[in-house]
mmCIF file of C-alpha atoms and ligand atoms in Angstrom:
data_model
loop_
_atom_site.group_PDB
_atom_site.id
_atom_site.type_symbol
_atom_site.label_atom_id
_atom_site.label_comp_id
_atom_site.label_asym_id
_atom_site.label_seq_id
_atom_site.Cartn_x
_atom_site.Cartn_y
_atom_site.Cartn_z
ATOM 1 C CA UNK A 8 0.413 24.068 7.714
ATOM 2 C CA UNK A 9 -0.906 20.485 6.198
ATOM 3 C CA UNK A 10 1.142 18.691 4.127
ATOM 4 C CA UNK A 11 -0.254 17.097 0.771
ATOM 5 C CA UNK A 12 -0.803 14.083 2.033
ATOM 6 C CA UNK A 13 -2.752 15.291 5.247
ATOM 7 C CA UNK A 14 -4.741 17.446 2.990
ATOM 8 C CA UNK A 15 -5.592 14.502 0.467
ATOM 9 C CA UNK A 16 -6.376 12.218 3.154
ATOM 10 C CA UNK A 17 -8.932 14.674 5.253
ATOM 11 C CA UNK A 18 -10.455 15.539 1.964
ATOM 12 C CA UNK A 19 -10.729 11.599 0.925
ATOM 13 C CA UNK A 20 -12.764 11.427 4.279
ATOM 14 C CA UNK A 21 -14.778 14.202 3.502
ATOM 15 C CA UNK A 22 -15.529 13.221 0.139
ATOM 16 C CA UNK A 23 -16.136 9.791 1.077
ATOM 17 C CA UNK A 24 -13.765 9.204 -1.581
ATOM 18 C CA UNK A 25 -11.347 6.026 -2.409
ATOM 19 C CA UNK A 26 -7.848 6.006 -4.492
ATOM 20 C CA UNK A 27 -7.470 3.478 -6.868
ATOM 21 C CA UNK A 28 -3.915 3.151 -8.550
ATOM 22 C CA UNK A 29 -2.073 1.374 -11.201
ATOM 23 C CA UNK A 30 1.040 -0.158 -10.886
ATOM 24 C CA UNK A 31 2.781 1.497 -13.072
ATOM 25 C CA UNK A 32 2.361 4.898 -10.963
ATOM 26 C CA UNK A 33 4.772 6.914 -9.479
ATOM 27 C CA UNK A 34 5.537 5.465 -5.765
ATOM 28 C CA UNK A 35 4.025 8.030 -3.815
ATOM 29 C CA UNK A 36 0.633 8.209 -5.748
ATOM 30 C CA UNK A 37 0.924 3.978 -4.695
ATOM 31 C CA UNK A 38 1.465 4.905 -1.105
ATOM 32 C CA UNK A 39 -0.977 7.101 -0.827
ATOM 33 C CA UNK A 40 -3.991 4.970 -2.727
ATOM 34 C CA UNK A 41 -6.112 2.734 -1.073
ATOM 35 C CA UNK A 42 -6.037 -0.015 -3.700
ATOM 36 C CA UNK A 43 -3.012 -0.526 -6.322
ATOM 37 C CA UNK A 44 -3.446 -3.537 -9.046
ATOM 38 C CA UNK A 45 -3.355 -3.988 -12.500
ATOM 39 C CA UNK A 46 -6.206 -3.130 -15.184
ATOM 40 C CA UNK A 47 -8.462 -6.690 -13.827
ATOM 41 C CA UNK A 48 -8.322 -6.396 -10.285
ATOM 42 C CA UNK A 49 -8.812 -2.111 -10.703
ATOM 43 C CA UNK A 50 -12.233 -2.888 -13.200
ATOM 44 C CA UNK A 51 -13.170 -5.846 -10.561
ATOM 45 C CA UNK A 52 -12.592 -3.219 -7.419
ATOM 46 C CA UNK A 53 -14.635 -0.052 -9.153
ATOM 47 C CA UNK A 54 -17.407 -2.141 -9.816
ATOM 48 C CA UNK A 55 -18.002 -3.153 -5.925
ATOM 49 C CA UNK A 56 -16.632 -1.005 -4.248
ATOM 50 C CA UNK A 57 -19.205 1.198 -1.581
ATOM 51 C CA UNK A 58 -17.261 4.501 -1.869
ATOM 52 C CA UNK A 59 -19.464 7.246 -3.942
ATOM 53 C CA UNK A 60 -16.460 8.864 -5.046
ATOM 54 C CA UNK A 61 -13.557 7.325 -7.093
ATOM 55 C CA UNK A 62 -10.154 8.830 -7.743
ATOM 56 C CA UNK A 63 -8.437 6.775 -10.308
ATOM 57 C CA UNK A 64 -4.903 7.601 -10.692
ATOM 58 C CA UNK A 65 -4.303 5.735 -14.124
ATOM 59 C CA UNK A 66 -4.744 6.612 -17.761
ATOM 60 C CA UNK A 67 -8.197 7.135 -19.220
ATOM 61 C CA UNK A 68 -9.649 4.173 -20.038
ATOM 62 C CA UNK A 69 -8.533 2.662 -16.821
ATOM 63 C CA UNK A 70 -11.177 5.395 -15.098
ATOM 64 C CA UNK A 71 -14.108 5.123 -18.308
ATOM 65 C CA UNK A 72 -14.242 1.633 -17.273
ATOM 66 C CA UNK A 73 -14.588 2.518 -13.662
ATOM 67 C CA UNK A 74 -17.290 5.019 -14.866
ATOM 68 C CA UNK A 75 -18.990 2.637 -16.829
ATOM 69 C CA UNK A 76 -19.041 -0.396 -14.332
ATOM 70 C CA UNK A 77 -20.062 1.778 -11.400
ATOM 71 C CA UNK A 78 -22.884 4.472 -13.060
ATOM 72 C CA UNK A 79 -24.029 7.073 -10.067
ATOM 73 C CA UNK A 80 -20.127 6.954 -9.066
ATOM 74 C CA UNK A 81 -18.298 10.227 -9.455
ATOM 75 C CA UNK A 82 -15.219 9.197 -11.317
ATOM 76 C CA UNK A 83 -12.056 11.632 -11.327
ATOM 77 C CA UNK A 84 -8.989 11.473 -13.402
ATOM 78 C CA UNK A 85 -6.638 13.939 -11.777
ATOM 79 C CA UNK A 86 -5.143 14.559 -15.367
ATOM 80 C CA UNK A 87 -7.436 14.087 -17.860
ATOM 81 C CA UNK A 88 -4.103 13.890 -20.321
ATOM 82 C CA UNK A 89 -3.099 11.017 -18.633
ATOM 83 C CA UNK A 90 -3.588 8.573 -22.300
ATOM 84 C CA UNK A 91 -2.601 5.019 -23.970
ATOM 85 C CA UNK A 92 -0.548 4.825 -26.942
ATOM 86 C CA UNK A 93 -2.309 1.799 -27.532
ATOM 87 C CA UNK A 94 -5.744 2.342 -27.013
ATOM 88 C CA UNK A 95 -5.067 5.307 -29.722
ATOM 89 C CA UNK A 96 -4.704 2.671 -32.332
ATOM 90 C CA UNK A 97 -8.293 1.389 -32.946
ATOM 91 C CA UNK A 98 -11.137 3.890 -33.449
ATOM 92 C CA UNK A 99 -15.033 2.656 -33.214
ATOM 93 C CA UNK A 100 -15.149 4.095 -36.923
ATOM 94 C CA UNK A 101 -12.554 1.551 -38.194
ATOM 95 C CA UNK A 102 -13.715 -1.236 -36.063
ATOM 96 C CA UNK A 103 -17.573 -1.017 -37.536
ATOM 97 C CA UNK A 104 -15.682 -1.528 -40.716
ATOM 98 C CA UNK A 105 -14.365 -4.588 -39.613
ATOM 99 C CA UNK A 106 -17.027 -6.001 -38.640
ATOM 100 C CA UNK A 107 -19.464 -5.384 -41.842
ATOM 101 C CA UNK A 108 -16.425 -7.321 -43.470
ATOM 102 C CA UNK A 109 -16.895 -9.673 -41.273
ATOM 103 C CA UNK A 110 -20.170 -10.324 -39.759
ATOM 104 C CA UNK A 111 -20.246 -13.561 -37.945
ATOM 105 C CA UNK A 112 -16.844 -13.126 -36.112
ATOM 106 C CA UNK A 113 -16.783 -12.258 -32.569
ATOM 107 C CA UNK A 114 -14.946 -9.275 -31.279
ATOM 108 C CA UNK A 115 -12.810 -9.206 -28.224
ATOM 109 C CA UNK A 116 -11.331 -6.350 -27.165
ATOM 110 C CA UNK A 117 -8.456 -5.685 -24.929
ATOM 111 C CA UNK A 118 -9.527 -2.973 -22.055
ATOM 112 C CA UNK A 119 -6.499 -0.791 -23.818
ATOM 113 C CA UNK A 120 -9.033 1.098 -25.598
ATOM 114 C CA UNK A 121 -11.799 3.604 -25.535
ATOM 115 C CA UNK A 122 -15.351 3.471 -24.831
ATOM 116 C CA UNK A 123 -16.314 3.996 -28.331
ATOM 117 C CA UNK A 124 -14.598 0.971 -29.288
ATOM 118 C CA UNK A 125 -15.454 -1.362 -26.598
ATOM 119 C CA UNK A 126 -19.122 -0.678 -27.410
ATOM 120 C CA UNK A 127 -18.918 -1.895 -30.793
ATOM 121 C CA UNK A 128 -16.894 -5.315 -29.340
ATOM 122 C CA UNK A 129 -18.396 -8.475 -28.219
ATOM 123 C CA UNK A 130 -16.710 -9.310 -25.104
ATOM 124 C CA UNK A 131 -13.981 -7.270 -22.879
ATOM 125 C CA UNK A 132 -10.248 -8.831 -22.138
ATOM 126 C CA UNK A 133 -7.431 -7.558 -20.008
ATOM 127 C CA UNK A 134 -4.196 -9.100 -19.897
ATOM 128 C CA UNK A 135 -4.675 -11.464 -16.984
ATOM 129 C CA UNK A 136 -7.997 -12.829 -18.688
ATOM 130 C CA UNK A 137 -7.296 -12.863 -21.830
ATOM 131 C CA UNK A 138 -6.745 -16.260 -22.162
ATOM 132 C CA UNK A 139 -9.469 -17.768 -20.673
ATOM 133 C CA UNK A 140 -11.879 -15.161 -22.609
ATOM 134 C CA UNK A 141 -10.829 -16.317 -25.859
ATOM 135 C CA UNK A 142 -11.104 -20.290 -24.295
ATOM 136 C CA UNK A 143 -14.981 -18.952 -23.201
ATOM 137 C CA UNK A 144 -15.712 -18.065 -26.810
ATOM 138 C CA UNK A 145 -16.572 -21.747 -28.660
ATOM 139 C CA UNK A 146 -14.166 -23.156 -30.765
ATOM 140 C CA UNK A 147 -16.272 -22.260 -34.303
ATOM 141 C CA UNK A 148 -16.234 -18.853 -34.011
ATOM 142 C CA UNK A 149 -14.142 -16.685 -35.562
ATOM 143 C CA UNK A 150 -12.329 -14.228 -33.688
ATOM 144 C CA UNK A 151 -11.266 -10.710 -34.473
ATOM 145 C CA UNK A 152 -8.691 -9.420 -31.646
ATOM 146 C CA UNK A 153 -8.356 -5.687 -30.731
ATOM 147 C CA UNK A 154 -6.365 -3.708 -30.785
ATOM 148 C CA UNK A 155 -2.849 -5.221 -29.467
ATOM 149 C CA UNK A 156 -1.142 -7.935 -32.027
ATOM 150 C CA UNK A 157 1.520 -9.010 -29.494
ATOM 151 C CA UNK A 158 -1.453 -9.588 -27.102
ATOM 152 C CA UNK A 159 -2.873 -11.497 -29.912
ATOM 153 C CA UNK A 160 -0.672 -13.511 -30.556
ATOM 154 C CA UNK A 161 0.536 -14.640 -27.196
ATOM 155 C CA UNK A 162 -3.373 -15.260 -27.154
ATOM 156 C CA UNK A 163 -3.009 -17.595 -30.357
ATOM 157 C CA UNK A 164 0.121 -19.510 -28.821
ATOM 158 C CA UNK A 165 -1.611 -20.282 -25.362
ATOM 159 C CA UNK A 166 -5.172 -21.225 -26.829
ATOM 160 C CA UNK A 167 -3.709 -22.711 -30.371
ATOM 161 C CA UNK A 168 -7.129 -20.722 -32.002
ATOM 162 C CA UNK A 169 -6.569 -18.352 -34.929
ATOM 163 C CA UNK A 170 -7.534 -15.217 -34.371
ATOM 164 C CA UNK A 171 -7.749 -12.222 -36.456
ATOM 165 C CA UNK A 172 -5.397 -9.472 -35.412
ATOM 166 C CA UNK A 173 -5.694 -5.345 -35.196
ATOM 167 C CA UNK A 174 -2.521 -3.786 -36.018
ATOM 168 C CA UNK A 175 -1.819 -2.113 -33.030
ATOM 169 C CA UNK A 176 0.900 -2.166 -30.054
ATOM 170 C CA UNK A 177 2.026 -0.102 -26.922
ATOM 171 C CA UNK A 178 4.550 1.661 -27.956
ATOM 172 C CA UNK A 179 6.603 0.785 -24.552
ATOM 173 C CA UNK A 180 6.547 -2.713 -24.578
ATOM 174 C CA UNK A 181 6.846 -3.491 -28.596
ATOM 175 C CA UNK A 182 10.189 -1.364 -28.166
ATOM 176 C CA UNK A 183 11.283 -4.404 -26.086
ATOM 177 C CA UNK A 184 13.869 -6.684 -28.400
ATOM 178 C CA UNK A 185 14.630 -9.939 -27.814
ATOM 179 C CA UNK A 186 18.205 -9.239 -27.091
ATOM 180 C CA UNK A 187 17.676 -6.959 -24.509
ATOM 181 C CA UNK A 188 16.480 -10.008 -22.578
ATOM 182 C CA UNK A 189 19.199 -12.587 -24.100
ATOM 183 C CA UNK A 190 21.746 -9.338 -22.358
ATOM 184 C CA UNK A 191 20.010 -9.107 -19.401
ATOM 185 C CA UNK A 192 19.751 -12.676 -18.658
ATOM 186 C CA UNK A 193 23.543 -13.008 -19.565
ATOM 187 C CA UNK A 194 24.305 -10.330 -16.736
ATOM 188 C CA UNK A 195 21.532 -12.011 -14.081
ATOM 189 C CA UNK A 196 21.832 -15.711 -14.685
ATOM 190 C CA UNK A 197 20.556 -16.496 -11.705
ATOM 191 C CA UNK A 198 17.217 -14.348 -12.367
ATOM 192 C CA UNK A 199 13.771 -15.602 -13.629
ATOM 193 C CA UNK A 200 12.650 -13.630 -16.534
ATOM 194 C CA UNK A 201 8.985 -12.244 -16.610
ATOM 195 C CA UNK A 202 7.524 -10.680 -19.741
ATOM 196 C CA UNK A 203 4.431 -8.321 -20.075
ATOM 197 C CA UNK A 204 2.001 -9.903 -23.154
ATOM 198 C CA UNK A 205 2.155 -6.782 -24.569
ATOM 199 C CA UNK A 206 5.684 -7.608 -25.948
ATOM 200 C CA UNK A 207 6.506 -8.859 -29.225
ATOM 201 C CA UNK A 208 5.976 -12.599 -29.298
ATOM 202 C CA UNK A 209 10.166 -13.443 -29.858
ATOM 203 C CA UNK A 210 10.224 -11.078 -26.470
ATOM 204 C CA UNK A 211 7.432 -13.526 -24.499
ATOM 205 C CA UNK A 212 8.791 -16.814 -26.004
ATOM 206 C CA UNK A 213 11.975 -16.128 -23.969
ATOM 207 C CA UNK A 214 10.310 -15.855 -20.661
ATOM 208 C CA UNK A 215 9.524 -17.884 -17.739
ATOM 209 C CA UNK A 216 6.494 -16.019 -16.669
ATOM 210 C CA UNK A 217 4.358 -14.174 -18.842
ATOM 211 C CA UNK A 218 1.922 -12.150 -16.929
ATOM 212 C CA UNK A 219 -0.200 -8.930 -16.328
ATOM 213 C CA UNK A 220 1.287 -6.854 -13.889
ATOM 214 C CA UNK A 221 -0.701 -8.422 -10.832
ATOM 215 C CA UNK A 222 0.386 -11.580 -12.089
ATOM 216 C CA UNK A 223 3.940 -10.692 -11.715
ATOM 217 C CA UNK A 224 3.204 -9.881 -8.307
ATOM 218 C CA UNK A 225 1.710 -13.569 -7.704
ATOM 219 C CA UNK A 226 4.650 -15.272 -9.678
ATOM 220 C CA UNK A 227 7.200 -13.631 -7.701
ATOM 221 C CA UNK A 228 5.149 -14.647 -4.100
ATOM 222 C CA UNK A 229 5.230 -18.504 -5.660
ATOM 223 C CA UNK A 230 8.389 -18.416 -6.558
ATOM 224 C CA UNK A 231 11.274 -19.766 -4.272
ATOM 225 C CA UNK A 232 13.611 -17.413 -6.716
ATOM 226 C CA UNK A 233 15.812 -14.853 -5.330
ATOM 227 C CA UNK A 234 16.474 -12.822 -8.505
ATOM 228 C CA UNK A 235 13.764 -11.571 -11.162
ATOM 229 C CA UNK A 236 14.538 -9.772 -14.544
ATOM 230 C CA UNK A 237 11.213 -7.218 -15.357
ATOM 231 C CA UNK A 238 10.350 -6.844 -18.939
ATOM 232 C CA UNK A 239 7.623 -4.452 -18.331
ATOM 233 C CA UNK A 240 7.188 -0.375 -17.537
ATOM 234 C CA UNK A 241 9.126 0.488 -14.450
ATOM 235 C CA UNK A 242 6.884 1.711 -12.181
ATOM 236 C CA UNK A 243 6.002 -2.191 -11.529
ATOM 237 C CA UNK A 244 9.833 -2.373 -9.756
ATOM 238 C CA UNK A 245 8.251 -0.590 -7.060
ATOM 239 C CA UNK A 246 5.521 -2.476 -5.880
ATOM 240 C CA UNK A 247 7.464 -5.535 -6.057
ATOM 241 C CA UNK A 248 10.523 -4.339 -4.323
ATOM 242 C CA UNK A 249 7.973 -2.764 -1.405
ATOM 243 C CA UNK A 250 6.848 -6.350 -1.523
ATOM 244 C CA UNK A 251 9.735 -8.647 -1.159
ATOM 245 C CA UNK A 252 12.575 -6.088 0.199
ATOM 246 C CA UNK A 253 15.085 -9.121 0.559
ATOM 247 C CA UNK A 254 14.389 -10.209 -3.272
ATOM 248 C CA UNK A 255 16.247 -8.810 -5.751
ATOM 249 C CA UNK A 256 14.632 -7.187 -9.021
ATOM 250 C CA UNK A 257 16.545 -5.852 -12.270
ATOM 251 C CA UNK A 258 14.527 -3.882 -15.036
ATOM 252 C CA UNK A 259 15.199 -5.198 -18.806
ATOM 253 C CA UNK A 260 15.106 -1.940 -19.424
ATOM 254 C CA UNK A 261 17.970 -0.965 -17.175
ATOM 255 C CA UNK A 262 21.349 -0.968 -19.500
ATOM 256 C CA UNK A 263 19.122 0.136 -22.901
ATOM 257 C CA UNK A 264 18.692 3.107 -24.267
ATOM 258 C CA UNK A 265 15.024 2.223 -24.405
ATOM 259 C CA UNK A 266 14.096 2.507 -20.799
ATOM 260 C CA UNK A 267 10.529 1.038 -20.371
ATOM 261 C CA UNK A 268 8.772 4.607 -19.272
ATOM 262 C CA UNK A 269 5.140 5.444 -19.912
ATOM 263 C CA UNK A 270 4.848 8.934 -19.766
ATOM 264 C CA UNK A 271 0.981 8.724 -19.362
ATOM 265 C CA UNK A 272 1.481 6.863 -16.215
ATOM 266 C CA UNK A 273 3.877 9.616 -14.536
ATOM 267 C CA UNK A 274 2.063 12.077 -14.766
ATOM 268 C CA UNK A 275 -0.095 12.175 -11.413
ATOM 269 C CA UNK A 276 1.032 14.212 -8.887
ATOM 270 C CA UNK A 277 -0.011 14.668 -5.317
ATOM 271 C CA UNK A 278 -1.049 17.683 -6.272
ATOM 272 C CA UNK A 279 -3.188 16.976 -8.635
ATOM 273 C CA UNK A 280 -4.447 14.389 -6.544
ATOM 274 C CA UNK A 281 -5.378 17.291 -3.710
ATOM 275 C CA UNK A 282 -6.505 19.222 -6.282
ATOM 276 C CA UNK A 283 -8.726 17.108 -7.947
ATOM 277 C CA UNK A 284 -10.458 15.718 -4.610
ATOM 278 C CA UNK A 285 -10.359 19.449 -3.431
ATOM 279 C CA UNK A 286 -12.506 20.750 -6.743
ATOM 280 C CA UNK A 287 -13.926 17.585 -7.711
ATOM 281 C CA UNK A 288 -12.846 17.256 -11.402
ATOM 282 C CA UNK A 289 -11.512 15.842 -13.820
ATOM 283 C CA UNK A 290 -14.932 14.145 -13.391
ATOM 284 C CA UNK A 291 -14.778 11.050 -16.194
ATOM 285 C CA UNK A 292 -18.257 10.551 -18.043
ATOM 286 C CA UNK A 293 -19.543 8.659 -20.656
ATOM 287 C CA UNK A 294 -22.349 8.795 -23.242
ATOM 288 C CA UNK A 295 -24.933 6.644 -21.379
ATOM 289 C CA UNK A 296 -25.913 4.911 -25.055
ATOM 290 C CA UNK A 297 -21.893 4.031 -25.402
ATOM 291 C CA UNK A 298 -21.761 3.405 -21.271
ATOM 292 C CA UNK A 299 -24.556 0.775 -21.618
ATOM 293 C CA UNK A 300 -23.264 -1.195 -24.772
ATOM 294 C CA UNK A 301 -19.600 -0.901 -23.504
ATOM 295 C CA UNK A 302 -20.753 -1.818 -19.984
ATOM 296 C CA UNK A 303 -22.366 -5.672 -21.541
ATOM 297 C CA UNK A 304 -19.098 -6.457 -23.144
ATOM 298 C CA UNK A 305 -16.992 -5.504 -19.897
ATOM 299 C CA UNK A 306 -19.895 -7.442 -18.285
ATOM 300 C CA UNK A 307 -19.244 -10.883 -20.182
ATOM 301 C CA UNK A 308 -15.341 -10.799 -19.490
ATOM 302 C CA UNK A 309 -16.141 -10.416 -15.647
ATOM 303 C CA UNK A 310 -18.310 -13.286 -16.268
ATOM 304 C CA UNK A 311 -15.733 -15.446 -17.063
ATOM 305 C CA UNK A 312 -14.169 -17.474 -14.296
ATOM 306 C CA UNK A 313 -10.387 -16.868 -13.218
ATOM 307 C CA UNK A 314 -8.884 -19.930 -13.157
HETATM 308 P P1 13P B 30 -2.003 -4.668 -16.620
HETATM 309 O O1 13P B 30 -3.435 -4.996 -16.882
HETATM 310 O O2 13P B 30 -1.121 -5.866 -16.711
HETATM 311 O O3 13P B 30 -1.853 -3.945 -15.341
HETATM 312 O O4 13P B 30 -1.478 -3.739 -17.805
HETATM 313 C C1 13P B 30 -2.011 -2.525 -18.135
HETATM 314 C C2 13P B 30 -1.165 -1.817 -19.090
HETATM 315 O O5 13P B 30 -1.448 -0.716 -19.477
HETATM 316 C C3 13P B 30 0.028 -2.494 -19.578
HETATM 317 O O6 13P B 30 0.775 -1.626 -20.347
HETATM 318 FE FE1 SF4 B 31 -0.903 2.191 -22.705
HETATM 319 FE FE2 SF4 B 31 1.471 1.055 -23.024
HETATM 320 FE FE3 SF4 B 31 1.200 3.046 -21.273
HETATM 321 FE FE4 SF4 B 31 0.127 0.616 -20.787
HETATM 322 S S1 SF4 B 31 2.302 1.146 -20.933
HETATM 323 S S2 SF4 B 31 -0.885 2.602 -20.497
HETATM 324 S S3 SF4 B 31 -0.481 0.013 -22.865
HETATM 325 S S4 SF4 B 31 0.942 3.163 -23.514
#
């Protein structure tokens, strides 16, 4: 008798497969997955990675981008229900609209959102780029930002530019007030406060670190701090606590009735992990007319330098 994880491994070898998982999943999808990260490093891995098979244990666009960076990959989803609240916001339809309103202004597009919509957008943005893909874009252009606001307008703040803003937020972190942190800060005085840009901008302006969730990880190995508050979804307390065991790391999240839970990111199971590498499927494709205009603008963001 095999356990799951024997099975998933033998069949990963047989498959010539490789796991890819977000941050936010449960811990033993992490353990078992050859690469965890956040949305940036995840796109960056898919498209170089040797491995004809991927298994991306994320939420849908995570693995459409992996599709559409690495064509001739098989891409599986083991839950093809696995969504974003936030990517639901914008639709290609309402973005064309936009645009025709707007003609000269150049779209950037947070990597929260479908393939429809990223190939009817300029240029690709996660939230550890962001900045610096706004700061590539010159200085007369106008700017139309999709589709998070609070991603916006941290945007705005860092790079002083105006940008035009979608109306649309994930509906974990904009439940994040600022009080929750003034609380939790009042209970951990000693702890350094790092906010997601996906909170609302009185949440961020209270922070010492605003970062994607692989930037979290690099503040906290900088830092000489012993204490960190988390304002982001929970399943980034495990990675960092795997990571610095003698450091000590508090949700925001913790004491509130609105825990920080996406329910699209718990939904992977081992299981579904065998099962998918077992049956190869959910396989994740994407009209190759949408796949080739969606591919240039993810393209141009990985074209812009890190820092
Ligand atoms: P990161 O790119 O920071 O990993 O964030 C992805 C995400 O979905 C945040 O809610
Ligand atoms: Fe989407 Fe928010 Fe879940 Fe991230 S946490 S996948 S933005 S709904």
């Amino acid at each position: 008798m095999h356990t799951l994880t024997e099975e998933i491994n033998h069949l990963k070898k047989e498959r010539r497969a490789i796991i890819l998982a977000h941050n936010y999943e449960p811990p033993e999808i992490q353990d078992i997955a050859d690469i965890t990260g956040d949305s940036l490093g995840l796109s960056v891995d898919a498209a170089r990675l040797d491995q004809p098979v991927i298994v991306f244990c994320g939420v849908r666009f995570m693995a459409e981008s992996a599709a559409i960076l690495a064509p001739g990959k098989t891409v599986l989803l083991p839950r093809l229900e696995c969504g974003c609240g936030l990517a639901d916001m914008a639709t290609a339809h309402a973005l064309r609209s936009m645009r025709r309103e707007r003609p000269e202004a150049v779209v950037v597009t947070y990597v929260n959102s479908s393939a429809e919509v990223k190939a009817e957008s300029d240029i690709c943005c996660t939230s550890g780029n962001a900045v610096n893909v706004v700061r590539s874009i010159p200085e007369k252009r106008e700017i139309i930002f999709v589709p998070d606001r609070n991603l916006g307008a941290y945007v705005q703040a860092q790079t002083g530019r105006r940008l035009i803003l979608w109306n649309g937020a994930c509906p974990v972190h904009d439940a994040i007030r600022a009080a929750d942190i003034i609380k939790a800060r009042e209970k951990h005085p000693e702890a350094l406060v790092m906010v997601h840009p996906e909170c609302r901008p009185e949440v961020t302006q209270l922070a010492d670190g605003v970062c994607s969730t692989g930037g979290m990880s690099d503040f906290v190995r900088q830092s000489h701090a012993q204490e960190f508050i988390v304002a982001t979804e929970e399943g980034m307390l495990y990675p960092l606590r795997k990571a610095h065991p003698e450091r000590i790391f508090h949700p925001v999240s913790q004491d509130s009735p609105q825990r920080m839970i996406c329910p699209d990111m718990k939904m992977i199971t081992l299981k579904d992990l065998r099962d998918a590498l077992k049956k190869m499927e959910p396989v994740i494709t994407v009209n190759p007319e949408i796949a080739d205009r969606a591919r240039s603008a993810l393209e141009r963001m990985l074209a812009v330098p890190r820092n």
